[in-house]
């Protein structure tokens, strides 16, 4: 099972403004942080586009252990602003020495005191 998830199926329209997930501890979850604005629950979606914009979607003061090798997965539409931030987030593999990385697609943002380092693109202006 995964931890925090923000999902929007293809062709969704809208915006996420100032959504913060704070002060949480997760143990032995698959992927602790998931933002997928091109979510395809049955794997048969075509024309994966999304009109969901994010402004200030953040994760703060969190610790987690993950079992998948992936600390977080951030998938955003290439056409719209997707601005995320992480602050004071520590994610480690459940098994010492295991793989531990973020996976990003069109995700922009910033981080502060976050382990491991994110794969965010610089914030769009």
PDB file of C-alpha atoms in Angstrom:
ATOM      1  CA  UNK A   1       0.000   0.000   0.000  1.00  0.00           C
ATOM      2  CA  UNK A   2       1.113   3.523  -0.724  1.00  0.00           C
ATOM      3  CA  UNK A   3       1.121   6.511   1.624  1.00  0.00           C
ATOM      4  CA  UNK A   4      -0.187   9.975   0.702  1.00  0.00           C
ATOM      5  CA  UNK A   5      -1.762  10.085  -2.761  1.00  0.00           C
ATOM      6  CA  UNK A   6      -3.112  12.934  -4.847  1.00  0.00           C
ATOM      7  CA  UNK A   7      -4.662  11.526  -8.032  1.00  0.00           C
ATOM      8  CA  UNK A   8      -6.527  13.009 -10.994  1.00  0.00           C
ATOM      9  CA  UNK A   9      -7.707  10.876 -13.918  1.00  0.00           C
ATOM     10  CA  UNK A  10      -6.951  11.957 -17.489  1.00  0.00           C
ATOM     11  CA  UNK A  11      -8.966  14.843 -18.885  1.00  0.00           C
ATOM     12  CA  UNK A  12      -9.533  16.262 -15.377  1.00  0.00           C
ATOM     13  CA  UNK A  13      -9.917  20.024 -15.078  1.00  0.00           C
ATOM     14  CA  UNK A  14      -9.251  22.168 -12.017  1.00  0.00           C
ATOM     15  CA  UNK A  15      -6.613  23.338  -9.617  1.00  0.00           C
ATOM     16  CA  UNK A  16      -5.043  22.370  -6.321  1.00  0.00           C
ATOM     17  CA  UNK A  17      -4.124  25.383  -4.204  1.00  0.00           C
ATOM     18  CA  UNK A  18      -2.218  25.287  -0.893  1.00  0.00           C
ATOM     19  CA  UNK A  19      -2.722  21.630  -0.007  1.00  0.00           C
ATOM     20  CA  UNK A  20      -0.329  20.563   2.750  1.00  0.00           C
ATOM     21  CA  UNK A  21       0.238  17.113   4.189  1.00  0.00           C
ATOM     22  CA  UNK A  22       2.049  17.562   7.484  1.00  0.00           C
ATOM     23  CA  UNK A  23       3.458  15.750  10.496  1.00  0.00           C
ATOM     24  CA  UNK A  24       3.133  12.117   9.573  1.00  0.00           C
ATOM     25  CA  UNK A  25       5.138   8.959  10.112  1.00  0.00           C
ATOM     26  CA  UNK A  26       4.675   6.017   7.733  1.00  0.00           C
ATOM     27  CA  UNK A  27       6.296   2.620   8.150  1.00  0.00           C
ATOM     28  CA  UNK A  28       6.836   0.019   5.421  1.00  0.00           C
ATOM     29  CA  UNK A  29       4.656   1.604   2.738  1.00  0.00           C
ATOM     30  CA  UNK A  30       5.129   0.951  -0.981  1.00  0.00           C
ATOM     31  CA  UNK A  31       5.594   4.540  -2.191  1.00  0.00           C
ATOM     32  CA  UNK A  32       5.198   7.105   0.595  1.00  0.00           C
ATOM     33  CA  UNK A  33       4.366  10.155  -1.580  1.00  0.00           C
ATOM     34  CA  UNK A  34       2.398   9.984  -4.843  1.00  0.00           C
ATOM     35  CA  UNK A  35       1.121  12.856  -6.971  1.00  0.00           C
ATOM     36  CA  UNK A  36      -0.260  11.588 -10.263  1.00  0.00           C
ATOM     37  CA  UNK A  37      -2.244  14.074 -12.311  1.00  0.00           C
ATOM     38  CA  UNK A  38      -2.408  11.617 -15.226  1.00  0.00           C
ATOM     39  CA  UNK A  39      -3.755   8.716 -13.155  1.00  0.00           C
ATOM     40  CA  UNK A  40      -5.027   5.789 -15.202  1.00  0.00           C
ATOM     41  CA  UNK A  41      -6.521   3.246 -12.781  1.00  0.00           C
ATOM     42  CA  UNK A  42      -7.115   0.464 -15.298  1.00  0.00           C
ATOM     43  CA  UNK A  43      -4.060   0.979 -17.512  1.00  0.00           C
ATOM     44  CA  UNK A  44      -6.097   1.399 -20.695  1.00  0.00           C
ATOM     45  CA  UNK A  45      -6.276   5.191 -20.954  1.00  0.00           C
ATOM     46  CA  UNK A  46      -5.530   6.933 -24.225  1.00  0.00           C
ATOM     47  CA  UNK A  47      -4.688  10.579 -24.785  1.00  0.00           C
ATOM     48  CA  UNK A  48      -3.220  11.151 -21.333  1.00  0.00           C
ATOM     49  CA  UNK A  49      -3.740  14.853 -20.739  1.00  0.00           C
ATOM     50  CA  UNK A  50      -4.786  16.796 -17.682  1.00  0.00           C
ATOM     51  CA  UNK A  51      -5.870  20.381 -17.116  1.00  0.00           C
ATOM     52  CA  UNK A  52      -5.119  20.286 -13.382  1.00  0.00           C
ATOM     53  CA  UNK A  53      -2.822  23.055 -12.149  1.00  0.00           C
ATOM     54  CA  UNK A  54      -1.114  22.881  -8.759  1.00  0.00           C
ATOM     55  CA  UNK A  55       0.040  25.819  -6.663  1.00  0.00           C
ATOM     56  CA  UNK A  56       1.629  25.017  -3.332  1.00  0.00           C
ATOM     57  CA  UNK A  57       1.080  21.289  -3.002  1.00  0.00           C
ATOM     58  CA  UNK A  58       3.410  20.308  -0.204  1.00  0.00           C
ATOM     59  CA  UNK A  59       4.633  17.648   2.161  1.00  0.00           C
ATOM     60  CA  UNK A  60       6.187  18.747   5.466  1.00  0.00           C
ATOM     61  CA  UNK A  61       7.637  17.239   8.634  1.00  0.00           C
ATOM     62  CA  UNK A  62       7.381  13.605   7.583  1.00  0.00           C
ATOM     63  CA  UNK A  63       9.323  10.408   8.026  1.00  0.00           C
ATOM     64  CA  UNK A  64       8.759   7.148   6.200  1.00  0.00           C
ATOM     65  CA  UNK A  65      10.244   3.818   5.274  1.00  0.00           C
ATOM     66  CA  UNK A  66       9.442   2.494   1.819  1.00  0.00           C
ATOM     67  CA  UNK A  67       9.429  -1.050   0.442  1.00  0.00           C
ATOM     68  CA  UNK A  68       9.393  -0.307  -3.313  1.00  0.00           C
ATOM     69  CA  UNK A  69      12.708   1.477  -3.931  1.00  0.00           C
ATOM     70  CA  UNK A  70      10.747   4.647  -4.697  1.00  0.00           C
ATOM     71  CA  UNK A  71      10.525   7.429  -2.092  1.00  0.00           C
ATOM     72  CA  UNK A  72       7.981   9.398  -4.101  1.00  0.00           C
ATOM     73  CA  UNK A  73       6.444   9.548  -7.553  1.00  0.00           C
ATOM     74  CA  UNK A  74       5.366  12.874  -9.055  1.00  0.00           C
ATOM     75  CA  UNK A  75       3.633  12.776 -12.456  1.00  0.00           C
ATOM     76  CA  UNK A  76       2.261  16.028 -13.866  1.00  0.00           C
ATOM     77  CA  UNK A  77       0.919  17.257 -17.183  1.00  0.00           C
ATOM     78  CA  UNK A  78       3.526  18.933 -19.396  1.00  0.00           C
ATOM     79  CA  UNK A  79       1.000  21.623 -20.330  1.00  0.00           C
ATOM     80  CA  UNK A  80       0.109  23.091 -16.935  1.00  0.00           C
ATOM     81  CA  UNK A  81       1.847  24.405 -13.876  1.00  0.00           C
ATOM     82  CA  UNK A  82       2.680  21.713 -11.333  1.00  0.00           C
ATOM     83  CA  UNK A  83       4.409  23.267  -8.339  1.00  0.00           C
ATOM     84  CA  UNK A  84       5.309  21.063  -5.369  1.00  0.00           C
ATOM     85  CA  UNK A  85       7.459  21.436  -2.282  1.00  0.00           C
ATOM     86  CA  UNK A  86       8.949  19.175   0.354  1.00  0.00           C
ATOM     87  CA  UNK A  87      10.288  20.391   3.695  1.00  0.00           C
ATOM     88  CA  UNK A  88      11.785  18.328   6.523  1.00  0.00           C
ATOM     89  CA  UNK A  89      10.960  15.032   4.780  1.00  0.00           C
ATOM     90  CA  UNK A  90      13.032  11.923   5.446  1.00  0.00           C
ATOM     91  CA  UNK A  91      12.305   8.736   3.525  1.00  0.00           C
ATOM     92  CA  UNK A  92      14.486   5.653   3.858  1.00  0.00           C
ATOM     93  CA  UNK A  93      14.349   2.148   2.447  1.00  0.00           C
ATOM     94  CA  UNK A  94      12.798  -0.395   4.808  1.00  0.00           C
ATOM     95  CA  UNK A  95      15.806  -2.652   4.206  1.00  0.00           C
ATOM     96  CA  UNK A  96      19.171  -0.951   4.823  1.00  0.00           C
ATOM     97  CA  UNK A  97      21.098  -0.379   1.595  1.00  0.00           C
ATOM     98  CA  UNK A  98      17.970  -0.630  -0.563  1.00  0.00           C
ATOM     99  CA  UNK A  99      17.212   1.639  -3.497  1.00  0.00           C
ATOM    100  CA  UNK A 100      15.656   4.982  -2.497  1.00  0.00           C
ATOM    101  CA  UNK A 101      14.827   7.631  -5.095  1.00  0.00           C
ATOM    102  CA  UNK A 102      12.167   9.995  -6.316  1.00  0.00           C
ATOM    103  CA  UNK A 103      10.671   9.571  -9.792  1.00  0.00           C
ATOM    104  CA  UNK A 104       9.443  12.719 -11.558  1.00  0.00           C
ATOM    105  CA  UNK A 105       7.716  13.610 -14.801  1.00  0.00           C
ATOM    106  CA  UNK A 106       7.080  17.324 -15.453  1.00  0.00           C
ATOM    107  CA  UNK A 107       7.166  18.052 -11.714  1.00  0.00           C
ATOM    108  CA  UNK A 108       8.503  21.463 -10.691  1.00  0.00           C
ATOM    109  CA  UNK A 109       9.269  22.484  -7.170  1.00  0.00           C
ATOM    110  CA  UNK A 110      11.592  23.000  -4.268  1.00  0.00           C
ATOM    111  CA  UNK A 111      12.905  21.095  -1.294  1.00  0.00           C
ATOM    112  CA  UNK A 112      14.377  21.894   2.080  1.00  0.00           C
ATOM    113  CA  UNK A 113      16.124  19.355   4.295  1.00  0.00           C
ATOM    114  CA  UNK A 114      14.766  16.396   2.315  1.00  0.00           C
ATOM    115  CA  UNK A 115      16.244  12.900   2.017  1.00  0.00           C
ATOM    116  CA  UNK A 116      16.679  11.613  -0.615  1.00  0.00           C
ATOM    117  CA  UNK A 117      17.058  14.582  -2.951  1.00  0.00           C
ATOM    118  CA  UNK A 118      14.060  15.120  -5.234  1.00  0.00           C
ATOM    119  CA  UNK A 119      14.104  15.168  -9.021  1.00  0.00           C
ATOM    120  CA  UNK A 120      12.073  18.400  -9.333  1.00  0.00           C
ATOM    121  CA  UNK A 121      12.620  20.698 -12.256  1.00  0.00           C
ATOM    122  CA  UNK A 122      13.133  24.361 -11.277  1.00  0.00           C
ATOM    123  CA  UNK A 123       9.896  26.117 -10.367  1.00  0.00           C
ATOM    124  CA  UNK A 124       8.116  27.682 -13.351  1.00  0.00           C
ATOM    125  CA  UNK A 125       7.466  31.411 -13.274  1.00  0.00           C
TER     126      UNK A 125
END
